[in-house]
Tab-separated table of C-alpha atoms in Angstrom:
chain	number	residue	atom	x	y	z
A	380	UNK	CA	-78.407	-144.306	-189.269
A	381	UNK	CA	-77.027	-141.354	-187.368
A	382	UNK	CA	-78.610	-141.503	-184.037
A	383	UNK	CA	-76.341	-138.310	-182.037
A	384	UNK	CA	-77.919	-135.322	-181.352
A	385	UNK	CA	-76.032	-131.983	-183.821
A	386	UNK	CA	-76.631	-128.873	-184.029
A	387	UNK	CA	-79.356	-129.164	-185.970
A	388	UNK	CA	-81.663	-130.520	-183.100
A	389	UNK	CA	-80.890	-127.199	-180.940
A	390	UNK	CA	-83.807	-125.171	-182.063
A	391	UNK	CA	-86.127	-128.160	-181.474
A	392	UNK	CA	-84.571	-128.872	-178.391
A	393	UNK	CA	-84.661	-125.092	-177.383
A	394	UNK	CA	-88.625	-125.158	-178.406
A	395	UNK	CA	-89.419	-128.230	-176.296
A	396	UNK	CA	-87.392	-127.949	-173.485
A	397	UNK	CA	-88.444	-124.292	-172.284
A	398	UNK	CA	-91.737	-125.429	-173.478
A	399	UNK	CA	-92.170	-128.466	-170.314
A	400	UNK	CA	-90.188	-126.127	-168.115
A	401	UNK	CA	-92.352	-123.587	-167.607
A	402	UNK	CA	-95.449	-125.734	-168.541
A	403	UNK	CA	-95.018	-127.709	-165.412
A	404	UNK	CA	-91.283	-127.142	-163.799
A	405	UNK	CA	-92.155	-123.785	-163.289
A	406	UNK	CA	-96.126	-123.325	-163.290
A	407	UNK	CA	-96.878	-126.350	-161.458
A	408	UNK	CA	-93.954	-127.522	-159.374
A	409	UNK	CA	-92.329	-124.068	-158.514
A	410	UNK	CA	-96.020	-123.522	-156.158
A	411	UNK	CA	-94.998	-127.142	-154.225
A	412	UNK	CA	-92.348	-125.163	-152.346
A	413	UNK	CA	-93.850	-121.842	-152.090
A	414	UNK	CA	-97.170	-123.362	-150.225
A	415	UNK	CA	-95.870	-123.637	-147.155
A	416	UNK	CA	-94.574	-119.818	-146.899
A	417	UNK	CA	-98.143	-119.165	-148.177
A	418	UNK	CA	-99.664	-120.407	-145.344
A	419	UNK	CA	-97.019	-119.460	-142.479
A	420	UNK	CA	-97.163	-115.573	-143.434
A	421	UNK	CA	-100.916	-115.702	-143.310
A	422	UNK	CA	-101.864	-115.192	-147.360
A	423	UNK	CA	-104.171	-118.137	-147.135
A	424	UNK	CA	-105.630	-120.859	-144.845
A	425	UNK	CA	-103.692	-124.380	-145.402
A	426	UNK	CA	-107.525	-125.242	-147.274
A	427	UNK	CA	-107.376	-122.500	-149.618
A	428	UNK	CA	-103.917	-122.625	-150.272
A	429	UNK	CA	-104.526	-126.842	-151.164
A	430	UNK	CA	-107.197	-125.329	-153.133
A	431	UNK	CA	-105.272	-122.643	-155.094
A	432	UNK	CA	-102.675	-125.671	-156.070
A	433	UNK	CA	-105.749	-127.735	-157.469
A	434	UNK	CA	-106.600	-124.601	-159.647
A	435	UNK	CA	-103.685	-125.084	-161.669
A	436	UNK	CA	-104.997	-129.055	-161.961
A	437	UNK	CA	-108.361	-127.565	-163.012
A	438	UNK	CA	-106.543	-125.132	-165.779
A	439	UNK	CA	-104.084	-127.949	-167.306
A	440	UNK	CA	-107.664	-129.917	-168.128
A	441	UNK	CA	-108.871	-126.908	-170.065
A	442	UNK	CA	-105.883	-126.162	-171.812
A	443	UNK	CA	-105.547	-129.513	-173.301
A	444	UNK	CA	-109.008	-129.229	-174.282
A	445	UNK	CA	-108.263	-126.439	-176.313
A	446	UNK	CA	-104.711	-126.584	-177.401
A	447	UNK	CA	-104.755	-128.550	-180.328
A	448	UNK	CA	-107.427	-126.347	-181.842
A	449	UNK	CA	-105.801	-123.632	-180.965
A	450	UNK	CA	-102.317	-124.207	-182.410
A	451	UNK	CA	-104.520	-125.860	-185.746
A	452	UNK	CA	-106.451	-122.381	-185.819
A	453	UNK	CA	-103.480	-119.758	-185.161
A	454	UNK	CA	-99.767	-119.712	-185.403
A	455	UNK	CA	-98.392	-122.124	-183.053
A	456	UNK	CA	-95.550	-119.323	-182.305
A	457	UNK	CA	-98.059	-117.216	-181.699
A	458	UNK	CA	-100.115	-119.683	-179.392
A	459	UNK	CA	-96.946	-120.580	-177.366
A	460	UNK	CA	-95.625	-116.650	-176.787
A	461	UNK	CA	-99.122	-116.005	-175.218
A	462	UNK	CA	-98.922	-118.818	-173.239
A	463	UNK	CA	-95.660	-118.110	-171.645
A	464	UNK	CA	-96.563	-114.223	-171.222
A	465	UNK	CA	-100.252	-115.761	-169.589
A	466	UNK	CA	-97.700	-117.964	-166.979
A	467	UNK	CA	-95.464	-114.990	-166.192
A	468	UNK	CA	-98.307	-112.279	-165.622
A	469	UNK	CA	-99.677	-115.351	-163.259
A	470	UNK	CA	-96.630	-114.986	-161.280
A	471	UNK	CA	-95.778	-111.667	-161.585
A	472	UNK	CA	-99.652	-110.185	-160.947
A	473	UNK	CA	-99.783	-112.435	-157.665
A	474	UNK	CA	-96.535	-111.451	-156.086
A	475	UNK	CA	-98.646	-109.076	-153.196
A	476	UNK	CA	-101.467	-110.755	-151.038
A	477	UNK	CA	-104.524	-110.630	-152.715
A	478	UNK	CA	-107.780	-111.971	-152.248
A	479	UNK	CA	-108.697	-115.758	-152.368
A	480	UNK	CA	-110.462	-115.309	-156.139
A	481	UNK	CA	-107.525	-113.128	-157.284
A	482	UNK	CA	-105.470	-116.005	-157.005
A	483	UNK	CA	-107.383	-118.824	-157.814
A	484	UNK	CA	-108.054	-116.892	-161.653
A	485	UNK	CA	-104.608	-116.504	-161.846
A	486	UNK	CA	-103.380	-120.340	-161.093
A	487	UNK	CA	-106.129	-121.024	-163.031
A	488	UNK	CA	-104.849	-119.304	-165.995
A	489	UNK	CA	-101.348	-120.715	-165.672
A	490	UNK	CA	-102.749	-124.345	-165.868
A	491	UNK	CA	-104.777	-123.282	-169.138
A	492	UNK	CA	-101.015	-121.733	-170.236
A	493	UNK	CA	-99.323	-124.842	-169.177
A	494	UNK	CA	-101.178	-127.538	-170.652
A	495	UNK	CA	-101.056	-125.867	-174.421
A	496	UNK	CA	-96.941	-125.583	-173.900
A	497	UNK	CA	-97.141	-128.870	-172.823
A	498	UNK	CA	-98.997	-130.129	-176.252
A	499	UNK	CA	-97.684	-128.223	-178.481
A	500	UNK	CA	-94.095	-127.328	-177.403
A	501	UNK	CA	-93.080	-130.803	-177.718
A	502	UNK	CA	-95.419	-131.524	-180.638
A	503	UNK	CA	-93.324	-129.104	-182.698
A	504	UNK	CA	-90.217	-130.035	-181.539
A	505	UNK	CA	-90.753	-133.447	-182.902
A	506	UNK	CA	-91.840	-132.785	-186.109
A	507	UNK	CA	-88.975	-130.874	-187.116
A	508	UNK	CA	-86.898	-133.802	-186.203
A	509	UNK	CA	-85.689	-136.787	-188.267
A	510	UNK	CA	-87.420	-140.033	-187.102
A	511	UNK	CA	-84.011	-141.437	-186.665
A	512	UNK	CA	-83.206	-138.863	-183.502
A	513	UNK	CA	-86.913	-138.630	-182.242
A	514	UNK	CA	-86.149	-140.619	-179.341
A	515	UNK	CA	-83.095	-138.949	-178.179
A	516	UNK	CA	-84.854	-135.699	-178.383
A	517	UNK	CA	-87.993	-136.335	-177.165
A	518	UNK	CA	-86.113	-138.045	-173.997
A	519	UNK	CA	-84.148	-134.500	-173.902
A	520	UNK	CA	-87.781	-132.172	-174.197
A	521	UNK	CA	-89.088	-133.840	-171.435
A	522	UNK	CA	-85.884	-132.808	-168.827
A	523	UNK	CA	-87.870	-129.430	-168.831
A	524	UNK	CA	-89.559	-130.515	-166.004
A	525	UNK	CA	-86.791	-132.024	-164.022
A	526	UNK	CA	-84.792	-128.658	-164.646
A	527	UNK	CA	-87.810	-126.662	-163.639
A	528	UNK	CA	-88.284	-128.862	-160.252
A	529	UNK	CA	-84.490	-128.349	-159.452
A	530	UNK	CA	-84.943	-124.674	-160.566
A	531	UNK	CA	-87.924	-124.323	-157.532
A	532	UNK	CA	-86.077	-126.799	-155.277
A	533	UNK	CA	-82.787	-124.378	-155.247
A	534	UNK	CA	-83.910	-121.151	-156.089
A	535	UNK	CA	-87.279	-120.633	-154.179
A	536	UNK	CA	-85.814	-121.013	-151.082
A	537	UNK	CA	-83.068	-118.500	-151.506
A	538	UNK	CA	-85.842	-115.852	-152.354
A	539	UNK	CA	-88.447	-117.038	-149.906
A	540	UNK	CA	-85.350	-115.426	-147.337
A	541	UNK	CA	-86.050	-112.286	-149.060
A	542	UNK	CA	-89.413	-112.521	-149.553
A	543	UNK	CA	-92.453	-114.314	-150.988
A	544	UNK	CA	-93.163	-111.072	-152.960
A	545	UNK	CA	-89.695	-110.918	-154.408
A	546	UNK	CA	-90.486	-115.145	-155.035
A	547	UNK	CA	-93.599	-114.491	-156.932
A	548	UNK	CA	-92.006	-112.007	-159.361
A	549	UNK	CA	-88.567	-113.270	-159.605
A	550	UNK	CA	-90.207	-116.406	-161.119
A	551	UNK	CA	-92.364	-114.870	-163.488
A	552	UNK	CA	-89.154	-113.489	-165.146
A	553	UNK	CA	-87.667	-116.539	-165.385
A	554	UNK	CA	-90.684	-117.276	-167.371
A	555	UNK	CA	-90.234	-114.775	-169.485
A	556	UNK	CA	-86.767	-115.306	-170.279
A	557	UNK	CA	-87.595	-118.748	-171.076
A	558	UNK	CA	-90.488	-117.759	-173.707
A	559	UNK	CA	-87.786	-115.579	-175.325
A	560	UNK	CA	-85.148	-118.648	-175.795
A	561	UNK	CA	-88.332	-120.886	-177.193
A	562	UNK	CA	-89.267	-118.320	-179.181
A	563	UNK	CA	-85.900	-118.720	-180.743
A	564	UNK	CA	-86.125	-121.949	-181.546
A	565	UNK	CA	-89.477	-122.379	-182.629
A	566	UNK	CA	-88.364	-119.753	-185.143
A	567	UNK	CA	-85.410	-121.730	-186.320
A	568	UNK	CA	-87.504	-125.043	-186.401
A	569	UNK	CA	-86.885	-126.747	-190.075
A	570	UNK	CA	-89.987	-127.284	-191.957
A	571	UNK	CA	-92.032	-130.510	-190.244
A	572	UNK	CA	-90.520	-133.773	-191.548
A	573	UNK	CA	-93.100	-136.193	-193.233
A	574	UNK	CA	-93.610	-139.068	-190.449
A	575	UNK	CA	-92.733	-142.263	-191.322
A	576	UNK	CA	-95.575	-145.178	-191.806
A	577	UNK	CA	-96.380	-147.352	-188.459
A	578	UNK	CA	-94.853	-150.559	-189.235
A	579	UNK	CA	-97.633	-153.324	-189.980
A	580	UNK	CA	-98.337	-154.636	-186.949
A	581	UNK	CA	-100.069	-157.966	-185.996
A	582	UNK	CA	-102.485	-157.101	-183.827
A	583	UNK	CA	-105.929	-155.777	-185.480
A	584	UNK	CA	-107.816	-152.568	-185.409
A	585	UNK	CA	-110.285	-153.526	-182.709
A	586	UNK	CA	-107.241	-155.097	-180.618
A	587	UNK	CA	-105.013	-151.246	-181.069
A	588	UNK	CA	-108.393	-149.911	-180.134
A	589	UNK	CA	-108.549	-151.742	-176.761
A	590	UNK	CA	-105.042	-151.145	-175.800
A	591	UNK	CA	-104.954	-147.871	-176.773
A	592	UNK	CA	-108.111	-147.390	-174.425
A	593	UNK	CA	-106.168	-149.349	-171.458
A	594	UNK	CA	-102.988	-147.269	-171.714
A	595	UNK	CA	-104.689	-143.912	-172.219
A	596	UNK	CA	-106.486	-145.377	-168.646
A	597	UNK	CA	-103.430	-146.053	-166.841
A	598	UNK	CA	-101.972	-142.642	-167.882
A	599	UNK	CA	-105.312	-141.394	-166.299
A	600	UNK	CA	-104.938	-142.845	-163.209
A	601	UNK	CA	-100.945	-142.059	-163.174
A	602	UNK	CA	-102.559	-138.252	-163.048
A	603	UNK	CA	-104.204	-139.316	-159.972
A	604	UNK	CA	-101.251	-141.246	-158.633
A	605	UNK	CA	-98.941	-138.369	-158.392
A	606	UNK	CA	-101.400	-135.620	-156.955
A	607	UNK	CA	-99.523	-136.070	-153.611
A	608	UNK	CA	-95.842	-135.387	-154.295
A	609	UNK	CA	-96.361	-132.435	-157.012
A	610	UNK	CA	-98.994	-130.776	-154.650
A	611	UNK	CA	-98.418	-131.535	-151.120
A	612	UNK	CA	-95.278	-133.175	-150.299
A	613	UNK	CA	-93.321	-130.427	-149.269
A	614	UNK	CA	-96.276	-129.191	-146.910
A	615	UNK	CA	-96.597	-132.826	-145.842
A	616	UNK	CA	-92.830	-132.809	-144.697
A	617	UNK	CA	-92.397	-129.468	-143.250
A	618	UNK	CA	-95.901	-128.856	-141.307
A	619	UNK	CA	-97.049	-131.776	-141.062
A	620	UNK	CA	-94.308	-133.918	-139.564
A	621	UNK	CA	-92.553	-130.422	-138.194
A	622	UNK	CA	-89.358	-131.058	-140.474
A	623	UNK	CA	-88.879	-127.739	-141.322
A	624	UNK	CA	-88.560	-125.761	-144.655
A	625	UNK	CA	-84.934	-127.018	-145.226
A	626	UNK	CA	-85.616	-130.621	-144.722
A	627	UNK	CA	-88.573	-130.425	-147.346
A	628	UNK	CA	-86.678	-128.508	-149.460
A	629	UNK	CA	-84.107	-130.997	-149.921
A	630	UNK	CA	-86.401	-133.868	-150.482
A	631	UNK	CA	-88.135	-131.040	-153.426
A	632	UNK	CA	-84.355	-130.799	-154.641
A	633	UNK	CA	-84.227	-134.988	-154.824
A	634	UNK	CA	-87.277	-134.691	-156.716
A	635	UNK	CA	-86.421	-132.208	-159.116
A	636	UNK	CA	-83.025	-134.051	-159.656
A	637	UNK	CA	-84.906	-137.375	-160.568
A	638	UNK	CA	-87.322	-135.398	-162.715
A	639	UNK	CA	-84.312	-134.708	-164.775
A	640	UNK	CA	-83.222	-138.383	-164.714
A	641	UNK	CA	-86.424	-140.184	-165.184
A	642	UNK	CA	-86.195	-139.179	-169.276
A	643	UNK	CA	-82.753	-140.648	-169.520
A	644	UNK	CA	-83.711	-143.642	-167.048
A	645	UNK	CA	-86.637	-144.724	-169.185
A	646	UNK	CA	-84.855	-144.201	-172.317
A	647	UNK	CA	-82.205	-146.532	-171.423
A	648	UNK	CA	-85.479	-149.177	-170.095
A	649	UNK	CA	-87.349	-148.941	-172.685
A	650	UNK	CA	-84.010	-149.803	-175.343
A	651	UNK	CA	-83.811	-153.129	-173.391
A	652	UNK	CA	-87.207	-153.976	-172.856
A	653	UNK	CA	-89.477	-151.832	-174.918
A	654	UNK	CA	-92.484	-149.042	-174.422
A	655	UNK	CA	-94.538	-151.885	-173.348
A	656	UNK	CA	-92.266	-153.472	-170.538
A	657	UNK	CA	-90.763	-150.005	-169.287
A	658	UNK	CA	-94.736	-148.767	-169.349
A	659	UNK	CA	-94.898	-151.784	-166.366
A	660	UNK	CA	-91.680	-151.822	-164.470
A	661	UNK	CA	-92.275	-147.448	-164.093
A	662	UNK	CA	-96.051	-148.167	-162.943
A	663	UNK	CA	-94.512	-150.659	-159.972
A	664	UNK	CA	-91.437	-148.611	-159.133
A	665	UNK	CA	-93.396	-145.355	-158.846
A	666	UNK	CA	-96.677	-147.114	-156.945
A	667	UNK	CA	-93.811	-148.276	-154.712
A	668	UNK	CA	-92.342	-144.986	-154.079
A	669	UNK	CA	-95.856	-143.293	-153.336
A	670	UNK	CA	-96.534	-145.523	-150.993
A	671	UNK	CA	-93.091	-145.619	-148.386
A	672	UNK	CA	-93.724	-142.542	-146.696
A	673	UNK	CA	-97.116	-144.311	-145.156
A	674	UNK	CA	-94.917	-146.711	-144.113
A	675	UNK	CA	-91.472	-144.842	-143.182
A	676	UNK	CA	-90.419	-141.288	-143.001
A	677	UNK	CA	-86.648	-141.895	-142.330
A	678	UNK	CA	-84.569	-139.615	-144.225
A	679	UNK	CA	-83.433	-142.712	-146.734
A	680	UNK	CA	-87.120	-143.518	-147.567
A	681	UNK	CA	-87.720	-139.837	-148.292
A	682	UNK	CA	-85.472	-139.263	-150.753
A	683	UNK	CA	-86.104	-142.767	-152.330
A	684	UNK	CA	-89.490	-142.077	-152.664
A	685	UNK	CA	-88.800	-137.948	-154.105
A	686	UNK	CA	-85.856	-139.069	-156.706
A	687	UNK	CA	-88.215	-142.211	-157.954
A	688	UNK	CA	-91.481	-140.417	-157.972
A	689	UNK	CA	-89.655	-137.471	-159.919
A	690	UNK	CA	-88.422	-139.942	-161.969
A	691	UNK	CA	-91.348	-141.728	-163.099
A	692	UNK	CA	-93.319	-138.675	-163.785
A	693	UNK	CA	-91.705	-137.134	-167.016
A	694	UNK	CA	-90.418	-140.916	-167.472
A	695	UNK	CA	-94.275	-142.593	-167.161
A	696	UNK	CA	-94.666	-139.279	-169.802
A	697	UNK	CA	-92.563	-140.476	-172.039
A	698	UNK	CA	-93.135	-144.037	-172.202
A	699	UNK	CA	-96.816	-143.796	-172.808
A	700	UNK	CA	-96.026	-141.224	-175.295
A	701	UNK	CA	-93.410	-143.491	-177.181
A	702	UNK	CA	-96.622	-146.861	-176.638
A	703	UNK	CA	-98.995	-144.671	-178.102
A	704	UNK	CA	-96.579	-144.227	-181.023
A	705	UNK	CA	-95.494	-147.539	-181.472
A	706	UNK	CA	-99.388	-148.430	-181.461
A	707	UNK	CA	-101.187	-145.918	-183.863
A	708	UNK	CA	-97.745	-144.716	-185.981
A	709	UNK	CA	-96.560	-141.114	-185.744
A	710	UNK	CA	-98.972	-139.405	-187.883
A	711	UNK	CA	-101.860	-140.513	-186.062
A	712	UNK	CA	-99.627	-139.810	-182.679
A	713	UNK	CA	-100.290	-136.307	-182.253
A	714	UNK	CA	-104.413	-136.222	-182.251
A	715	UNK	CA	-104.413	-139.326	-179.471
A	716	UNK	CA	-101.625	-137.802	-177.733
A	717	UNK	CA	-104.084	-134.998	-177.170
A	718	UNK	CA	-106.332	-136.603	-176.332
A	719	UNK	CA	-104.617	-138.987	-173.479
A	720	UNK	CA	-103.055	-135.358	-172.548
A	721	UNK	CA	-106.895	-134.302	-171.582
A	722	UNK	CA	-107.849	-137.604	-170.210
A	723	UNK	CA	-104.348	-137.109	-167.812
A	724	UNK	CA	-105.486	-133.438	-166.789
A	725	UNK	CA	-109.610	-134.259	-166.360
A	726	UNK	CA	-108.402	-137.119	-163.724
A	727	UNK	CA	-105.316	-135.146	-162.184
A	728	UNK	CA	-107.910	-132.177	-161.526
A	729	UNK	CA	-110.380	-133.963	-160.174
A	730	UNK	CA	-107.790	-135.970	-157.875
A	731	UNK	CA	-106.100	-132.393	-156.969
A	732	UNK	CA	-109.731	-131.292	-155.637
A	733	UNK	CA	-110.979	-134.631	-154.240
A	734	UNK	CA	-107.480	-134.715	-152.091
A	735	UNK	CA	-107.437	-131.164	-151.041
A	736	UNK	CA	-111.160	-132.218	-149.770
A	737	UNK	CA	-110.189	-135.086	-148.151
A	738	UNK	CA	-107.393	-133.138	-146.543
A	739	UNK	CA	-109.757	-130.699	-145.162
A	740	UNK	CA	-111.518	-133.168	-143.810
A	741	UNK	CA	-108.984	-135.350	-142.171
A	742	UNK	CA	-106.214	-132.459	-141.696
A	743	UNK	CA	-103.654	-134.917	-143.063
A	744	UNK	CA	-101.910	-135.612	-145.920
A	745	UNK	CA	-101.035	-139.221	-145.395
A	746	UNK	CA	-104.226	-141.308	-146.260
A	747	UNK	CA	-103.830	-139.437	-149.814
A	748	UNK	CA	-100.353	-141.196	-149.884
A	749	UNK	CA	-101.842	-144.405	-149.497
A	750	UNK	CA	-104.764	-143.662	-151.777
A	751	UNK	CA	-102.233	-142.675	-154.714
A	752	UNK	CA	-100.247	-145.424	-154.162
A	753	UNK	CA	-102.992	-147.885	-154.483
A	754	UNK	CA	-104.294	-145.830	-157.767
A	755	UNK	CA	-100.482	-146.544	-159.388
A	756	UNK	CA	-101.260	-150.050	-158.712
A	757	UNK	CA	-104.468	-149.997	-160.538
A	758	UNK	CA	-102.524	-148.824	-163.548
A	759	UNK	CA	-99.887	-150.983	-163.709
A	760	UNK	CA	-102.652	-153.743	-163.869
A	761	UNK	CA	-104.032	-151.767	-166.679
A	762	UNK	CA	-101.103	-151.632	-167.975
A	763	UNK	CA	-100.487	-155.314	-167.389
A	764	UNK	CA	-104.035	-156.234	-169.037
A	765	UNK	CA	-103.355	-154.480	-172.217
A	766	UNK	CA	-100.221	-156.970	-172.652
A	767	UNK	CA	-102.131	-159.816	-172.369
A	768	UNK	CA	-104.426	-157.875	-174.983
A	769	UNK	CA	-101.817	-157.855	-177.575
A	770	UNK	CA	-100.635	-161.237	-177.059
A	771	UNK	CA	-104.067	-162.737	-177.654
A	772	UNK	CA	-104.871	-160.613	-180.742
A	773	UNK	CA	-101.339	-161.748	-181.842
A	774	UNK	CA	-102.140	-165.564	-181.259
A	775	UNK	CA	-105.285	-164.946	-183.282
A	776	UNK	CA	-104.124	-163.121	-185.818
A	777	UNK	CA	-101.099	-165.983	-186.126
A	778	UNK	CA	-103.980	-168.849	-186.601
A	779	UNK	CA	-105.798	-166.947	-189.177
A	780	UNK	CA	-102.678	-166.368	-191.338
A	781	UNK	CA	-102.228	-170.525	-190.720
A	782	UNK	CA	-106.002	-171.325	-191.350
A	783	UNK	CA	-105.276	-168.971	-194.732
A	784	UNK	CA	-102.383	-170.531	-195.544
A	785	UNK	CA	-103.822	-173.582	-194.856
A	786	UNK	CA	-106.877	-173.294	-197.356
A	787	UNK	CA	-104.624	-171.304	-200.071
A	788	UNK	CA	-102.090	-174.652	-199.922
A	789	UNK	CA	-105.453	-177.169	-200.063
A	790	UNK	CA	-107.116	-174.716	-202.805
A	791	UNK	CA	-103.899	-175.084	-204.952
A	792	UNK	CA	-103.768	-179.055	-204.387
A	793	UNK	CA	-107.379	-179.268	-205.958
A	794	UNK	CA	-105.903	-177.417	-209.098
């Protein structure tokens, strides 16, 4: 089968693509960088402005509450435009100092904006895609984020020298701009491809029930995991250990750069060892590269721990989206995707305000590093629990077949 990407894949690749990078490159991660200049030229408090990042958290859980229903009630082209213009006005409509609840409505609305791209942008993209390419494209939707990360690392600094005013705005075109090429392609999207069947597996339907449930839970606490780096990393480096703007702008660019690896990275993992073992050797790299800065803050461990956390977090994406798939079938893919999509924002928002609680209370960033980093260990034990899950319904499911073969061969001796 014919596994290269054509011509053909552009529109879905258009529709997916500008779909995760404004969903999170932009909405989410282009704030990380612009925090900092938020608090230094006196818009906010270094509380509110930790506060004003979790507001996004607390938007992404509504929106993929309500994005499947939405896009199953009204013209997903239609759902995704008002998205993007909702993410752009957030941008554009906070680029003069405002009040405290100005702002927080307006991050607010670009998490509701970002989660429903995030659904249903990729969604889409998939199935108007031959199952033969699905995993080279849905590796290449997911770079979104790593282009949007690279996009903030590069380009927000180069504004913040004019200034944050000309930042705010200058990103919500960008958003724009990006609606219009998705728009494009979700209009040249070929008619949704019938999915193929889930190939019989051994394991029962109480067994996929329980590892469904123990994936979905390490993708929860993954959400919590990460809190740190996408929120307050480059605060952490620049205030808090007096690096400086460039310094933690470099370690954003790192990040941003892995973000746009990870897909390929796991791609290439999970080929060798499957969904299953990349789903555990992501959970123990990325729990490992939370947890260095608590222990070193040289300039090597830094940008270990930005590329592999960027990394892991559209690649952790991906491989629990590709598990979930091989586990339920692609038909039955998109409803639980939702659903782990919701279960991943409900624990990342309340992470994002637990940690910018904890930091007012402490006034430091680096117990939440340690907290995260034992959280990612939690989930790759999760992770490793649900193997052990499938091997045991597998051994049972062996000696029944035996004990029925075994009867069937005894049943035709007495005839």
């Amino acid at each position: 089968m014919k596994r290269t990407l054509t011509t053909h894949d552009l529109p879905a690749l258009m529709t997916g693509i500008m779909a995760t990078l404004v969903a999170i490159g932009i909405a989410r991660f282009a704030y990380t960088p612009l925090l900092p200049a938020i608090i230094q030229q006196g818009w906010f408090t270094a509380s509110q402005g930790a506060y004003l990042g979790a507001a996004n958290l607390l938007g992404y859980f509504i929106g993929a509450l309500a994005a499947h229903s939405l896009s199953e009630r009204f013209s997903p082209r239609m759902v995704m435009a008002a998205s993007f213009a909702g993410i752009a006005l957030s941008f554009v409509l906070c680029a003069g100092a405002g009040g405290f609840l100005w702002f927080f409505f307006w991050r607010l609305v670009s998490g509701i904006a970002g989660a429903i791209l995030m659904v249903v942008g990729p969604s889409l993209a998939l199935a108007a895609t031959p199952p033969e390419r699905r995993t080279r494209v849905g590796a290449m939707v997911f770079t979104g984020i790593g282009f949007g990360a690279l996009l903030s690392a590069f380009i927000v600094p180069l504004l913040l020298g004019l200034s944050l005013s000309v930042t705010w705005g200058t990103l919500g075109l960008l958003c724009i701009a990006a609606g219009l090429l998705c728009d494009w392609g979700v209009a040249h999207l070929t008619s949704p491809i019938t999915a193929s069947p889930r190939v019989n597996s051994p394991i029962g339907g109480a067994g996929v029930k329980i590892i469904v449930m123990l994936v979905v839970g390490a993708y929860a606490l993954d959400a919590i995991g990460f809190v740190p780096h996408t929120v307050f990393w480059v605060d952490y480096l620049a205030r808090e250990n007096a690096l400086g703007n460039q310094a933690a702008s470099l370690q954003w660019g790192i990040f941003g750069f892995g973000a746009l690896c990870g897909p390929f990275m796991v791609g290439a993992l999970a080929q060798r060892v499957g969904w299953q073992g990349g789903l555990m050797i992501a959970f123990a790299a990325k729990a490992a590269a939370v947890l260095l800065p608590v222990f070193s803050l040289a300039l090597l461990s830094q940008s270990v721990s930005s590329f592999m956390v960027g990394a892991m977090i559209p690649g952790i994406v991906a491989l629990t989206s590709g598990r979930l798939a091989e586990l339920v079938g692609p038909t039955a893919h998109k409803k639980l995707w939702g659903q782990a999509t919701a279960a991943f924002a409900a624990a990342q928002a309340v992470a994002g305000y637990a940690m910018s609680a904890l930091y007012g209370t402490w006034g430091s960033y680096a117990p939440l590093f340690a907290i995260s980093g034992l959280i990612l260990v939690a989930g790759f034990l999760l992770v490793l629990l649900s193997r052990g899950v499938q091997q045991r319904h597998a051994q049972l499911s062996a000696q029944q077949l035996t004990k029925h073969a075994t009867q069937h061969s005894k049943h035709q001796g007495k005839q």
